[in-house]
CSV table of C-alpha atoms in Angstrom, one decimal:
chain,number,residue,atom,x,y,z
A,1,MET,CA,2.6,19.6,-4.2
A,2,THR,CA,5.1,21.5,-6.4
A,3,ALA,CA,3.9,22.8,-9.8
A,4,ALA,CA,6.9,21.5,-11.6
A,5,PHE,CA,6.3,18.0,-10.5
A,6,ASP,CA,5.7,15.7,-13.4
A,7,PRO,CA,5.3,12.0,-12.7
A,8,ALA,CA,6.0,11.2,-16.2
A,9,GLN,CA,9.7,12.2,-16.0
A,10,ILE,CA,9.9,9.4,-12.9
A,11,LEU,CA,7.7,6.9,-14.2
A,12,PRO,CA,7.8,7.4,-18.3
A,13,ASP,CA,5.3,5.7,-20.1
A,14,ASP,CA,8.0,3.3,-21.8
A,15,LEU,CA,8.9,2.1,-18.2
A,16,LEU,CA,5.0,1.5,-17.5
A,17,GLU,CA,4.6,-0.3,-20.6
A,18,ARG,CA,7.1,-2.5,-20.3
A,19,ILE,CA,5.7,-3.2,-16.5
A,20,ARG,CA,2.5,-3.3,-17.9
A,21,GLU,CA,3.3,-6.4,-20.1
A,22,ARG,CA,4.7,-8.3,-17.7
A,23,THR,CA,1.9,-7.9,-15.0
A,24,ALA,CA,-0.1,-10.8,-16.5
A,25,VAL,CA,2.7,-13.4,-16.6
A,26,HIS,CA,3.6,-12.8,-12.9
A,27,ASP,CA,-0.1,-13.1,-11.9
A,28,ARG,CA,-0.5,-16.3,-14.0
A,29,GLU,CA,2.8,-18.0,-12.7
A,30,ASN,CA,2.5,-16.6,-9.3
A,31,THR,CA,6.0,-14.9,-9.2
A,32,PHE,CA,7.5,-11.8,-7.8
A,33,PRO,CA,8.2,-8.9,-10.6
A,34,VAL,CA,12.1,-8.8,-10.0
A,35,ASP,CA,12.2,-7.2,-13.4
A,36,ASP,CA,9.8,-4.3,-12.0
A,37,LEU,CA,11.7,-3.8,-9.1
A,38,ASP,CA,15.1,-3.6,-10.8
A,39,GLU,CA,13.8,-1.2,-13.6
A,40,LEU,CA,12.4,0.9,-10.8
A,41,ARG,CA,15.2,1.1,-8.5
A,42,ASP,CA,17.2,2.1,-11.4
A,43,ALA,CA,15.0,5.2,-11.9
A,44,GLY,CA,15.4,6.2,-8.5
A,45,TYR,CA,11.7,4.9,-7.3
A,46,LEU,CA,12.9,3.5,-4.4
A,47,ALA,CA,14.2,6.6,-3.0
A,48,ILE,CA,11.3,9.2,-4.1
A,49,LEU,CA,10.7,10.2,-0.7
A,50,VAL,CA,14.2,10.5,0.6
A,51,PRO,CA,15.6,14.0,0.7
A,52,ALA,CA,18.0,15.2,-2.1
A,53,ASP,CA,20.7,15.4,0.2
A,54,ARG,CA,20.8,12.0,1.3
A,55,GLY,CA,20.6,10.8,-2.4
A,56,GLY,CA,16.7,10.7,-3.3
A,57,ALA,CA,14.3,13.1,-5.1
A,58,GLY,CA,13.1,14.9,-2.3
A,59,LEU,CA,9.4,14.5,-3.3
A,60,GLY,CA,6.4,15.0,-0.8
A,61,LEU,CA,3.7,12.0,0.3
A,62,ALA,CA,1.5,14.1,-2.3
A,63,GLU,CA,3.8,13.5,-5.2
A,64,ALA,CA,4.4,10.0,-4.1
A,65,SER,CA,0.8,9.0,-3.9
A,66,VAL,CA,0.4,10.5,-7.7
A,67,LEU,CA,3.1,8.3,-8.8
A,68,GLN,CA,1.9,4.9,-6.8
A,69,GLN,CA,-1.8,5.7,-8.9
A,70,ARG,CA,0.3,5.9,-12.2
A,71,LEU,CA,2.6,2.8,-11.0
A,72,ALA,CA,-0.8,0.8,-10.4
A,73,THR,CA,-2.6,1.6,-13.3
A,74,ALA,CA,0.3,-0.5,-15.1
A,75,ALA,CA,0.8,-3.3,-12.3
A,76,PRO,CA,-1.0,-3.1,-9.0
A,77,ALA,CA,0.4,-5.9,-7.9
A,78,THR,CA,4.0,-4.0,-7.9
A,79,ALA,CA,2.6,-1.1,-6.5
A,80,LEU,CA,1.1,-2.6,-3.6
A,81,ALA,CA,4.4,-4.5,-2.8
A,82,VAL,CA,6.5,-1.4,-3.3
A,83,ASN,CA,4.1,0.6,-1.4
A,84,MET,CA,5.6,-1.5,1.9
A,85,HIS,CA,8.9,0.0,1.3
A,86,LEU,CA,7.8,3.4,0.6
A,87,VAL,CA,6.0,3.2,4.0
A,88,TRP,CA,9.1,3.1,5.7
A,89,THR,CA,10.6,5.9,3.7
A,90,GLY,CA,7.7,7.6,4.3
A,91,VAL,CA,7.6,7.4,7.8
A,92,ALA,CA,11.3,8.6,8.0
A,93,LYS,CA,10.4,11.6,6.0
A,94,ILE,CA,7.7,12.6,8.3
A,95,LEU,CA,9.6,12.3,11.5
A,96,GLN,CA,12.3,14.1,9.6
A,97,ASP,CA,9.9,16.9,8.8
A,98,ARG,CA,9.1,17.3,12.5
A,99,GLY,CA,12.7,17.4,13.8
A,100,ILE,CA,13.2,13.4,14.5
A,101,ASP,CA,15.9,12.2,12.5
A,102,ASP,CA,15.7,8.5,14.0
A,103,LEU,CA,15.5,6.6,10.7
A,104,ALA,CA,18.2,8.3,8.9
A,105,PHE,CA,19.5,4.8,7.9
A,106,VAL,CA,16.3,4.1,6.3
A,107,GLN,CA,16.7,7.1,3.9
A,108,THR,CA,20.4,6.4,3.0
A,109,GLY,CA,19.6,2.7,2.7
A,110,ALA,CA,16.9,3.0,0.2
A,111,ALA,CA,19.1,5.6,-1.7
A,112,ALA,CA,21.5,3.0,-1.9
A,113,GLY,CA,19.3,0.4,-3.2
A,114,GLU,CA,18.1,-1.2,0.1
A,115,VAL,CA,14.5,-2.7,0.0
A,116,PHE,CA,12.5,-2.3,3.3
A,117,ALA,CA,9.6,-4.5,4.1
A,118,PHE,CA,6.8,-4.3,6.2
A,119,GLY,CA,6.4,-7.0,9.0
A,120,ILE,CA,3.7,-5.7,11.2
A,121,SER,CA,0.6,-7.7,10.4
A,122,GLU,CA,-0.1,-10.9,12.8
A,123,ALA,CA,-2.9,-13.1,12.1
A,124,GLY,CA,-5.9,-12.5,14.7
A,125,ASN,CA,-4.3,-9.4,16.0
A,126,ASP,CA,-6.9,-6.6,15.4
A,127,LEU,CA,-4.8,-4.3,17.5
A,128,VAL,CA,-2.4,-3.8,14.7
A,129,LEU,CA,-0.1,-1.1,15.5
A,130,PHE,CA,-1.2,-1.0,19.5
A,131,GLY,CA,-0.1,-4.3,20.1
A,132,SER,CA,1.7,-7.7,19.1
A,133,ASP,CA,1.9,-11.2,19.8
A,134,THR,CA,5.4,-11.4,18.7
A,135,ALA,CA,8.1,-11.5,21.4
A,136,ALA,CA,10.8,-8.9,21.7
A,137,GLN,CA,13.7,-9.8,24.0
A,138,PRO,CA,16.2,-7.6,25.1
A,139,THR,CA,19.5,-8.5,24.2
A,140,ALA,CA,22.8,-7.6,26.4
A,141,ASP,CA,24.0,-4.8,23.7
A,142,GLY,CA,20.8,-2.9,23.6
A,143,GLY,CA,18.9,-4.8,20.7
A,144,TYR,CA,16.2,-6.8,20.7
A,145,ALA,CA,15.2,-10.6,19.6
A,146,PHE,CA,12.0,-10.8,17.8
A,147,THR,CA,10.3,-14.3,18.0
A,148,GLY,CA,6.9,-14.5,16.3
A,149,THR,CA,5.1,-14.8,13.1
A,150,LYS,CA,4.0,-11.9,10.8
A,151,ILE,CA,1.6,-12.5,8.0
A,152,PHE,CA,1.1,-10.5,4.5
A,153,THR,CA,4.7,-9.6,4.2
A,154,SER,CA,5.0,-8.4,0.9
A,155,LEU,CA,8.3,-7.9,-1.0
A,156,ALA,CA,9.2,-11.5,0.7
A,157,PRO,CA,11.8,-12.5,-2.1
A,158,VAL,CA,13.6,-9.4,-2.1
A,159,TRP,CA,13.9,-7.3,1.2
A,160,THR,CA,16.8,-6.8,2.7
A,161,GLN,CA,15.5,-5.1,6.1
A,162,LEU,CA,12.3,-6.0,7.7
A,163,GLY,CA,10.6,-3.3,9.8
A,164,VAL,CA,8.8,-5.2,12.5
A,165,HIS,CA,6.9,-4.9,15.7
A,166,GLY,CA,6.9,-7.0,19.0
A,167,LEU,CA,6.1,-6.7,22.8
A,168,ASP,CA,8.7,-6.7,25.6
A,169,THR,CA,7.3,-8.1,28.6
A,170,THR,CA,10.6,-8.4,30.5
A,171,SER,CA,12.3,-5.1,30.9
A,172,PRO,CA,11.7,-3.2,34.4
A,173,ASP,CA,9.3,-0.8,32.4
A,174,ALA,CA,7.5,-3.4,30.4
A,175,PRO,CA,4.9,-3.9,28.7
A,176,LYS,CA,6.6,-1.8,25.5
A,177,LEU,CA,6.0,-1.9,21.9
A,178,VAL,CA,9.1,-2.2,20.3
A,179,TYR,CA,9.5,-1.2,16.6
A,180,GLY,CA,13.1,-2.4,14.9
A,181,PHE,CA,14.6,-3.5,11.7
A,182,LEU,CA,16.0,-7.1,10.9
A,183,PRO,CA,18.6,-7.8,8.4
A,184,ARG,CA,17.7,-11.1,6.4
A,185,THR,CA,19.6,-14.1,8.5
A,186,ASP,CA,19.0,-17.5,9.0
A,187,ALA,CA,16.7,-16.4,12.0
A,188,VAL,CA,14.1,-15.2,9.6
A,189,HIS,CA,12.1,-18.1,7.8
A,190,THR,CA,10.2,-17.3,4.9
A,191,ARG,CA,6.9,-19.9,3.9
A,192,ASP,CA,6.5,-20.1,0.2
A,193,ASP,CA,2.6,-20.2,1.1
A,194,TRP,CA,1.5,-17.1,-1.2
A,195,ASP,CA,-1.2,-18.8,-3.5
A,196,THR,CA,-4.1,-16.0,-3.5
A,197,VAL,CA,-7.1,-14.9,-5.7
A,198,GLY,CA,-5.3,-11.8,-6.8
A,199,MET,CA,-2.4,-9.3,-6.1
A,200,ARG,CA,-0.3,-12.3,-6.7
A,201,GLY,CA,2.9,-10.5,-7.9
A,202,THR,CA,3.3,-9.1,-4.3
A,203,GLN,CA,4.4,-12.6,-2.9
A,204,SER,CA,3.3,-11.5,0.4
A,205,ARG,CA,4.3,-14.6,2.4
A,206,THR,CA,4.2,-15.5,5.9
A,207,THR,CA,7.5,-14.6,7.8
A,208,GLU,CA,8.5,-16.6,10.8
A,209,LEU,CA,10.8,-15.0,13.3
A,210,ARG,CA,12.9,-17.1,15.1
A,211,GLY,CA,15.0,-15.2,17.8
A,212,ALA,CA,15.9,-12.5,14.8
A,213,ILE,CA,18.1,-9.8,16.1
A,214,ALA,CA,17.6,-6.3,15.5
A,215,PRO,CA,20.6,-4.3,16.6
A,216,ALA,CA,20.6,-1.4,19.1
A,217,ASP,CA,21.1,1.2,16.3
A,218,ARG,CA,18.2,-0.5,14.3
A,219,ILE,CA,15.7,-0.1,17.1
A,220,ALA,CA,13.3,2.9,16.1
A,221,ARG,CA,10.9,3.3,18.9
A,222,ARG,CA,9.8,1.6,22.4
A,223,VAL,CA,6.3,2.8,23.2
A,224,ASP,CA,3.2,1.8,25.6
A,225,PRO,CA,0.8,-0.5,24.1
A,226,GLY,CA,-2.6,0.9,23.0
A,227,PRO,CA,-3.4,3.9,21.1
A,228,GLN,CA,-1.0,6.8,21.7
A,229,PRO,CA,0.1,9.7,19.8
A,230,ASP,CA,3.8,9.0,19.2
A,231,PRO,CA,4.8,10.3,16.1
A,232,LEU,CA,6.4,6.7,14.7
A,233,VAL,CA,2.8,5.4,15.1
A,234,PHE,CA,1.0,8.3,13.3
A,235,GLY,CA,3.5,8.1,10.5
A,236,ILE,CA,3.2,4.4,9.8
A,237,PHE,CA,-0.9,4.9,9.7
A,238,ALA,CA,-0.8,8.0,7.6
A,239,VAL,CA,1.5,6.9,5.1
A,240,PHE,CA,0.1,3.0,4.9
A,241,GLU,CA,-3.6,4.4,4.7
A,242,LEU,CA,-2.7,7.2,2.0
A,243,LEU,CA,-0.6,4.7,-0.1
A,244,LEU,CA,-3.0,1.9,0.0
A,245,ALA,CA,-5.6,4.3,-1.1
A,246,SER,CA,-3.5,5.6,-4.1
A,247,VAL,CA,-3.1,2.0,-5.3
A,248,TYR,CA,-6.6,1.2,-5.4
A,249,THR,CA,-7.4,5.0,-7.2
A,250,GLY,CA,-5.0,3.7,-9.6
A,251,VAL,CA,-7.0,0.5,-10.0
A,252,ALA,CA,-10.2,2.2,-10.3
A,253,ARG,CA,-8.7,4.3,-12.9
A,254,ARG,CA,-7.3,1.7,-15.1
A,255,ALA,CA,-10.7,0.0,-14.9
A,256,LEU,CA,-12.3,3.2,-16.1
A,257,GLU,CA,-9.9,3.7,-19.1
A,258,LEU,CA,-10.6,-0.2,-20.3
A,259,ALA,CA,-14.4,0.5,-19.5
A,260,VAL,CA,-14.1,3.6,-22.2
A,261,ASP,CA,-12.2,1.6,-24.5
A,262,ALA,CA,-14.5,-1.2,-24.5
A,263,ALA,CA,-17.6,1.0,-24.9
A,264,SER,CA,-15.9,2.8,-27.7
A,265,THR,CA,-15.1,-0.2,-29.8
A,266,ARG,CA,-18.0,-2.7,-29.1
A,267,ARG,CA,-20.8,-2.2,-31.7
A,268,SER,CA,-24.3,-3.3,-31.2
A,269,LYS,CA,-25.9,-5.6,-33.6
A,270,LYS,CA,-29.5,-4.1,-33.0
A,271,THR,CA,-28.4,-0.4,-33.9
A,272,GLY,CA,-25.0,-0.8,-35.3
A,273,MET,CA,-23.9,2.0,-33.4
A,274,SER,CA,-21.2,1.9,-30.8
A,275,TYR,CA,-22.1,1.0,-27.5
A,276,ALA,CA,-20.4,4.4,-26.1
A,277,GLN,CA,-23.4,5.9,-27.8
A,278,ASP,CA,-25.9,3.6,-25.7
A,279,PRO,CA,-27.6,5.6,-23.1
A,280,ASP,CA,-27.5,2.6,-20.4
A,281,ILE,CA,-23.7,2.2,-21.1
A,282,ARG,CA,-23.1,5.9,-21.1
A,283,TRP,CA,-24.9,6.5,-17.7
A,284,ARG,CA,-22.7,3.6,-16.3
A,285,VAL,CA,-19.4,4.9,-17.3
A,286,ALA,CA,-20.5,8.4,-16.2
A,287,ASP,CA,-21.5,7.1,-12.9
A,288,MET,CA,-17.9,5.3,-12.8
A,289,ALA,CA,-16.2,8.5,-13.6
A,290,ILE,CA,-17.9,10.4,-10.7
A,291,ALA,CA,-17.1,8.2,-8.3
A,292,TYR,CA,-13.2,8.1,-9.2
A,293,ASP,CA,-13.2,11.9,-9.8
A,294,ALA,CA,-13.6,12.3,-6.1
A,295,LEU,CA,-10.6,10.3,-5.2
A,296,PRO,CA,-7.4,12.1,-6.6
A,297,PRO,CA,-8.5,15.3,-5.1
A,298,GLN,CA,-9.1,13.9,-1.5
A,299,LEU,CA,-5.8,12.0,-1.6
A,300,ALA,CA,-4.0,15.3,-2.6
A,301,ALA,CA,-5.5,16.9,-0.1
A,302,LEU,CA,-4.7,14.7,2.8
A,303,ALA,CA,-1.4,14.2,1.8
A,304,GLY,CA,-0.6,17.8,1.3
A,305,ASP,CA,-1.8,18.2,5.2
A,306,VAL,CA,0.6,15.6,6.1
A,307,ASP,CA,3.5,17.2,3.9
A,308,GLY,CA,2.5,20.5,5.5
A,309,LEU,CA,2.2,19.5,8.9
A,310,VAL,CA,-1.4,20.4,9.4
A,311,ASP,CA,-3.0,19.4,13.0
A,312,HIS,CA,-6.3,17.5,12.4
A,313,GLY,CA,-5.7,16.2,16.0
A,314,PRO,CA,-7.7,13.1,16.9
A,315,ARG,CA,-9.6,13.6,13.6
A,316,TRP,CA,-6.4,12.3,11.8
A,317,PHE,CA,-7.6,8.7,12.1
A,318,SER,CA,-10.9,8.8,10.8
A,319,LEU,CA,-9.8,11.1,8.0
A,320,LEU,CA,-7.1,8.4,6.9
A,321,SER,CA,-8.8,5.3,7.7
A,322,GLY,CA,-11.7,7.0,5.6
A,323,VAL,CA,-9.9,8.0,2.7
A,324,LYS,CA,-8.8,4.2,2.4
A,325,HIS,CA,-12.1,2.7,3.0
A,326,ARG,CA,-13.6,5.3,0.1
A,327,ALA,CA,-10.7,4.2,-2.0
A,328,VAL,CA,-11.2,0.5,-1.9
A,329,THR,CA,-15.1,0.6,-2.0
A,330,THR,CA,-14.9,2.7,-5.1
A,331,ALA,CA,-12.2,1.1,-7.0
A,332,LYS,CA,-14.6,-2.2,-6.3
A,333,HIS,CA,-17.6,-0.6,-7.6
A,334,VAL,CA,-15.8,0.8,-10.6
A,335,VAL,CA,-14.3,-2.8,-11.6
A,336,ASP,CA,-17.7,-4.1,-11.1
A,337,ASP,CA,-19.3,-1.7,-13.9
A,338,ALA,CA,-16.1,-2.1,-16.1
A,339,MET,CA,-16.8,-5.7,-16.3
A,340,LEU,CA,-20.4,-5.2,-17.2
A,341,VAL,CA,-19.7,-2.4,-19.7
A,342,ALA,CA,-17.1,-4.7,-21.3
A,343,GLY,CA,-19.3,-7.7,-21.5
A,344,GLY,CA,-18.7,-11.3,-21.5
A,345,SER,CA,-15.1,-11.2,-22.5
A,346,SER,CA,-14.2,-9.5,-19.6
A,347,TYR,CA,-14.8,-13.0,-17.7
A,348,PHE,CA,-12.2,-14.6,-19.7
A,349,SER,CA,-8.6,-14.7,-17.7
A,350,ARG,CA,-6.7,-13.4,-20.5
A,351,ASN,CA,-8.8,-10.0,-20.2
A,352,GLU,CA,-7.0,-7.4,-18.2
A,353,LEU,CA,-10.5,-6.7,-16.2
A,354,SER,CA,-10.6,-10.0,-14.8
A,355,ARG,CA,-7.2,-9.6,-13.2
A,356,LEU,CA,-8.1,-6.3,-11.9
A,357,TYR,CA,-11.6,-8.0,-10.6
A,358,ARG,CA,-9.2,-10.2,-8.3
A,359,ASP,CA,-6.8,-7.7,-7.4
A,360,VAL,CA,-9.4,-5.3,-5.9
A,361,LEU,CA,-10.6,-7.5,-3.5
A,362,ALA,CA,-7.2,-7.5,-1.6
A,363,GLY,CA,-8.2,-3.9,-0.5
A,364,LEU,CA,-10.9,-5.2,1.7
A,365,PHE,CA,-8.4,-7.1,4.1
A,366,HIS,CA,-6.0,-4.5,4.5
A,367,PRO,CA,-5.9,-2.1,7.9
A,368,SER,CA,-8.3,-0.2,8.1
A,369,ASP,CA,-10.9,-2.5,7.5
A,370,PRO,CA,-14.8,-1.4,7.0
A,371,GLU,CA,-15.4,-1.9,10.7
A,372,SER,CA,-12.5,-0.2,12.2
A,373,ALA,CA,-12.6,2.6,9.6
A,374,HIS,CA,-16.8,3.1,10.5
A,375,ALA,CA,-15.7,3.0,14.2
A,376,ALA,CA,-13.1,5.9,14.1
A,377,ALA,CA,-15.5,7.8,12.5
A,378,ALA,CA,-18.1,7.2,14.7
A,379,THR,CA,-15.7,8.1,17.8
A,380,ALA,CA,-14.7,11.4,15.8
A,381,TRP,CA,-18.3,12.5,15.4
A,382,LEU,CA,-20.3,11.0,18.2
A,383,GLY,CA,-17.5,10.6,21.0
A,384,PRO,CA,-16.1,7.2,22.2
A,385,GLN,CA,-18.7,4.2,23.0
A,386,GLU,CA,-19.9,4.0,26.4
A,387,ARG,CA,-18.8,0.5,28.0
């Protein structure tokens, strides 16, 4: 991370405050934060990971992590939705940094204002990046027609390019997992089915692909199914996990701030003193702060290693899934304790903490889930499980 980097220059306080003011409305009305996206686009946020010579800010993943933490303190759902666009621009950067310029069109597109969405998740597919139930049928001109159903497609109302994967079972070298990018056409149907406990502003709706065509110049990779070291797969996993962890770290930060504010403003009828002087409250806030303080340095170190092309070999997957798992579970712990510090008022829907309490639950459902994170760590330290 460069010493001159100032997150407030890219995400100034007044922009964050406007976004914060709109957040409760989008949560209540179950709508996508179009105004947030427009202002972020105008601020160049969609191109923060695009190199300067292609119209972007030229930042690294470590800087993007800090910015996503900052954005999530104002609007977790907006940050989570934008994450999915940043995943693809981050993958493009990781590939380019390693001498592979296959996703140059993602970088130039993002700089021009295009919105890239992430269409990988499928119901019941615990293989995630290593397999797909979506059919990828080769076309005569080198493209692919994708047919299948994707879930949790954030940015559903606004994306212009959807990055997907599917399984080619018909080519001579089949089976191959195919990664490509689809324009928004009639062959892509978005269900209006996003009605969730929290993170409602992401509008991560189900997407039906009905023979949707990715042209030949938008086919990013054909790889063997299953775990393998392709840099595109590594890039998706690295950026996805680190930026997810960044969003939930931002949620933890905001919950801690709200707890401090509540402790400082509430007064005890028994003692006449503020709750900030109550030993039990002080211990609880301190416990929250100790838990939160561990997260930003971990993110900075791992994101910095990705930017610096550090090779952790097979340890990468346990390191990345581990930091995502810790960020989510820590954020949930911090929000739970913030609710207790704030007292009964936090139980009302008008209280920001009540929304954070619901928003933080979404982290439990993102890959890597607790089971896969622990399995990756066990494999890293104990070796593969015997069959």
